[in-house]
Tab-separated table of C-alpha atoms and ligand atoms in Angstrom:
chain	number	residue	atom	x	y	z
A	29	MET	CA	86.007	97.321	21.153
A	30	THR	CA	82.605	96.113	20.311
A	31	ARG	CA	80.395	92.610	18.868
A	32	ALA	CA	79.336	93.429	15.273
A	33	PHE	CA	78.043	91.218	12.560
A	34	LEU	CA	78.715	91.835	8.956
A	35	SER	CA	77.048	90.650	6.703
A	36	LEU	CA	79.097	89.363	2.900
A	37	GLY	CA	77.419	88.073	-0.504
A	38	SER	CA	78.457	87.359	-3.860
A	39	ASN	CA	76.775	86.418	-7.355
A	40	LEU	CA	79.432	87.411	-9.941
A	41	GLY	CA	83.047	85.905	-11.117
A	42	ASP	CA	84.757	83.737	-8.670
A	43	ARG	CA	82.178	83.891	-5.582
A	44	GLN	CA	84.394	82.657	-3.508
A	45	GLN	CA	87.492	84.584	-4.017
A	46	PHE	CA	86.061	87.678	-3.494
A	47	LEU	CA	84.449	85.966	-0.345
A	48	SER	CA	88.170	85.360	0.670
A	49	GLU	CA	89.924	88.620	-0.115
A	50	ALA	CA	86.923	90.627	1.677
A	51	VAL	CA	87.059	88.865	5.365
A	52	GLY	CA	91.331	88.841	4.704
A	53	SER	CA	90.960	92.665	4.511
A	54	LEU	CA	89.564	92.676	7.539
A	55	GLY	CA	92.264	91.703	9.122
A	56	SER	CA	92.847	90.719	13.274
A	57	SER	CA	89.442	92.460	14.216
A	58	VAL	CA	87.783	88.851	12.995
A	59	LYS	CA	86.465	86.788	15.414
A	60	ALA	CA	85.198	84.307	13.667
A	61	VAL	CA	83.833	83.416	10.034
A	62	SER	CA	80.172	80.848	9.219
A	63	PRO	CA	80.101	78.822	7.092
A	64	VAL	CA	79.437	79.737	3.548
A	65	TYR	CA	75.796	79.103	2.060
A	66	GLU	CA	74.718	79.222	-1.726
A	67	THR	CA	71.587	81.124	-1.144
A	68	ASP	CA	68.490	82.145	-3.417
A	69	PRO	CA	68.208	85.535	-4.555
A	70	VAL	CA	65.752	87.686	-2.382
A	71	GLY	CA	64.639	90.876	-4.415
A	72	GLY	CA	66.147	92.396	-7.248
A	73	PRO	CA	66.029	91.181	-11.438
A	74	THR	CA	66.700	87.454	-12.391
A	75	GLN	CA	70.158	86.659	-11.235
A	76	GLY	CA	72.912	84.200	-10.130
A	77	LEU	CA	73.161	82.187	-7.159
A	78	PHE	CA	75.487	84.019	-4.059
A	79	LEU	CA	77.082	82.942	-1.827
A	80	ASN	CA	76.814	84.326	1.685
A	81	LEU	CA	78.376	84.350	4.900
A	82	ILE	CA	78.601	86.424	8.435
A	83	VAL	CA	81.390	87.355	9.675
A	84	GLU	CA	82.091	88.764	13.678
A	85	LEU	CA	84.132	90.840	13.815
A	86	ASP	CA	85.371	92.484	17.315
A	87	THR	CA	85.776	96.635	16.879
A	88	SER	CA	86.506	99.718	18.366
A	89	LEU	CA	86.010	101.644	15.253
A	90	SER	CA	82.146	103.425	15.519
A	91	PRO	CA	78.450	102.367	13.613
A	92	ARG	CA	79.804	105.491	10.723
A	93	GLU	CA	83.516	104.482	10.717
A	94	LEU	CA	82.651	100.690	10.113
A	95	LEU	CA	79.995	101.334	7.348
A	96	ALA	CA	83.151	103.500	5.221
A	97	VAL	CA	85.401	99.371	5.830
A	98	CYS	CA	81.991	98.119	4.003
A	99	HIS	CA	82.382	100.979	1.438
A	100	ARG	CA	85.968	99.785	0.761
A	101	LEU	CA	85.572	96.015	0.619
A	102	GLU	CA	83.089	96.470	-1.468
A	103	SER	CA	84.977	99.001	-4.171
A	104	GLY	CA	88.560	97.043	-3.446
A	105	ALA	CA	86.318	93.844	-5.254
A	106	GLU	CA	85.913	95.347	-8.739
A	107	ARG	CA	82.484	96.233	-7.975
A	108	VAL	CA	80.622	98.493	-10.091
A	109	ARG	CA	77.271	100.150	-8.956
A	110	THR	CA	74.671	99.505	-12.086
A	111	GLU	CA	71.740	97.332	-11.170
A	112	ARG	CA	69.384	98.573	-8.131
A	113	TRP	CA	69.635	94.703	-6.195
A	114	GLY	CA	71.546	93.097	-9.351
A	115	PRO	CA	74.361	91.261	-9.367
A	116	ARG	CA	77.299	92.002	-7.614
A	117	THR	CA	80.298	90.724	-7.196
A	118	LEU	CA	80.984	91.757	-3.208
A	119	ASP	CA	77.865	93.302	-1.105
A	120	VAL	CA	79.246	94.643	2.779
A	121	ASP	CA	76.292	95.306	5.048
A	122	ILE	CA	76.246	95.906	8.700
A	123	ILE	CA	73.594	93.317	10.255
A	124	TRP	CA	73.984	94.307	14.239
A	125	MET	CA	76.183	96.503	16.901
A	126	ASP	CA	76.336	95.478	20.155
A	127	GLY	CA	74.783	97.752	22.454
A	128	VAL	CA	74.031	99.883	18.630
A	129	GLN	CA	70.475	101.274	17.720
A	130	MET	CA	70.392	103.849	14.796
A	131	ALA	CA	68.398	104.521	11.951
A	132	GLU	CA	70.421	107.388	9.956
A	133	PRO	CA	68.734	108.076	6.040
A	134	ASP	CA	71.739	106.008	4.507
A	135	LEU	CA	72.688	103.693	8.161
A	136	GLU	CA	70.492	101.479	9.621
A	137	VAL	CA	72.667	99.364	12.313
A	138	PRO	CA	70.212	97.047	13.121
A	139	HIS	CA	69.822	96.396	9.127
A	140	PRO	CA	66.847	96.806	8.693
A	141	ARG	CA	66.033	93.932	6.547
A	142	TRP	CA	68.167	91.400	8.817
A	143	GLN	CA	65.294	89.331	10.740
A	144	GLU	CA	63.693	88.776	7.268
A	145	ARG	CA	66.604	86.767	4.795
A	146	ALA	CA	67.198	83.339	5.352
A	147	PHE	CA	70.798	84.319	4.090
A	148	VAL	CA	71.783	86.387	6.905
A	149	LEU	CA	69.440	84.687	9.514
A	150	ARG	CA	70.992	80.722	8.899
A	151	PRO	CA	74.651	82.172	8.706
A	152	LEU	CA	74.366	84.400	12.303
A	153	ALA	CA	72.519	81.582	13.758
A	154	ASP	CA	76.290	79.176	13.513
A	155	LEU	CA	78.046	82.463	15.503
A	156	ALA	CA	75.716	83.914	17.328
A	157	PRO	CA	72.579	81.635	18.457
A	158	GLU	CA	70.656	83.804	20.392
A	159	LEU	CA	69.912	86.380	18.358
A	160	VAL	CA	68.593	84.286	15.893
A	161	ASP	CA	64.935	83.809	16.430
A	162	GLY	CA	63.934	80.253	14.997
A	163	ASP	CA	59.966	80.881	14.867
A	164	VAL	CA	61.840	83.809	12.804
A	165	LEU	CA	63.940	82.165	10.552
A	166	ALA	CA	62.026	79.602	9.598
A	167	ARG	CA	59.818	82.544	8.089
A	168	SER	CA	62.846	84.205	6.489
A	169	GLN	CA	62.463	84.363	2.844
A	170	GLY	CA	65.115	82.829	0.188
A	171	GLN	CA	66.587	79.176	0.175
A	172	VAL	CA	70.125	78.647	1.639
A	173	ARG	CA	72.193	75.884	1.541
A	174	THR	CA	75.681	74.681	2.716
A	175	PHE	CA	78.280	75.083	0.794
A	176	GLY	CA	80.970	74.818	2.439
A	177	HIS	CA	84.273	76.867	4.202
A	178	LEU	CA	86.303	79.405	3.672
A	179	PRO	CA	89.813	77.934	3.514
A	180	GLY	CA	91.242	78.849	6.408
A	181	TRP	CA	87.906	78.803	8.355
A	182	GLU	CA	87.039	75.613	8.525
A	183	PRO	CA	86.077	74.172	11.533
A	184	ALA	CA	88.912	72.990	14.398
A	185	SER	CA	88.803	68.842	13.787
A	186	GLN	CA	87.555	67.140	16.929
S	23	GSY	O1	71.946	92.702	0.393
S	23	GSY	C1	72.838	91.745	0.620
S	23	GSY	C2	72.805	91.698	-1.368
S	23	GSY	N1	71.666	90.531	-1.608
S	23	GSY	C3	71.638	89.676	-1.685
S	23	GSY	C4	72.805	89.209	-1.098
S	23	GSY	O2	73.594	88.761	-0.621
S	23	GSY	N2	72.313	86.648	-1.016
S	23	GSY	C5	70.992	86.474	-1.392
S	23	GSY	N3	70.901	85.370	-1.831
S	23	GSY	N4	70.254	87.820	-2.442
S	23	GSY	C6	70.225	88.703	-1.298
S	23	GSY	N5	69.752	90.221	-2.647
S	23	GSY	C7	70.243	91.802	-2.331
S	23	GSY	S1	70.104	92.528	-2.422
């Protein structure tokens, strides 16, 4: 089994519902879900704010099999591919898999831009602080604000 982190983002329609359904579809491989952050769009045209989170998985899938799962989740979210970098109901990216380093034209792990994006690093730091350098996070692009927790993934009360 391999520890893997996916980044999920939505800035169209019922953003939280798209994230919830996607996390639910990942089933028992989900080990943890970060808080949800509302984030400024990074790149692309002028568009609405995103909700972003990171999911930690314990998976037996290969990177390519996991990529197919990401694409299935996106298709399941009424996603229509229109403008590149434009608004979307759901975007799912593989950010990190323990022990995996690969660079193929359609799949790079770790994600080629993960260290540039606050919407990835901030929630990743909540789940795996050892992967996130504080200075790199401070220099990363885009404002992020805490939005809340996905229903069913609230932190346990003390
Ligand atoms: O790469 C993921 C899609 N995406 C996002 C996103 O999820 N959040 C924010 N804040 N900006 C983004 N720009 C793109 S493209």
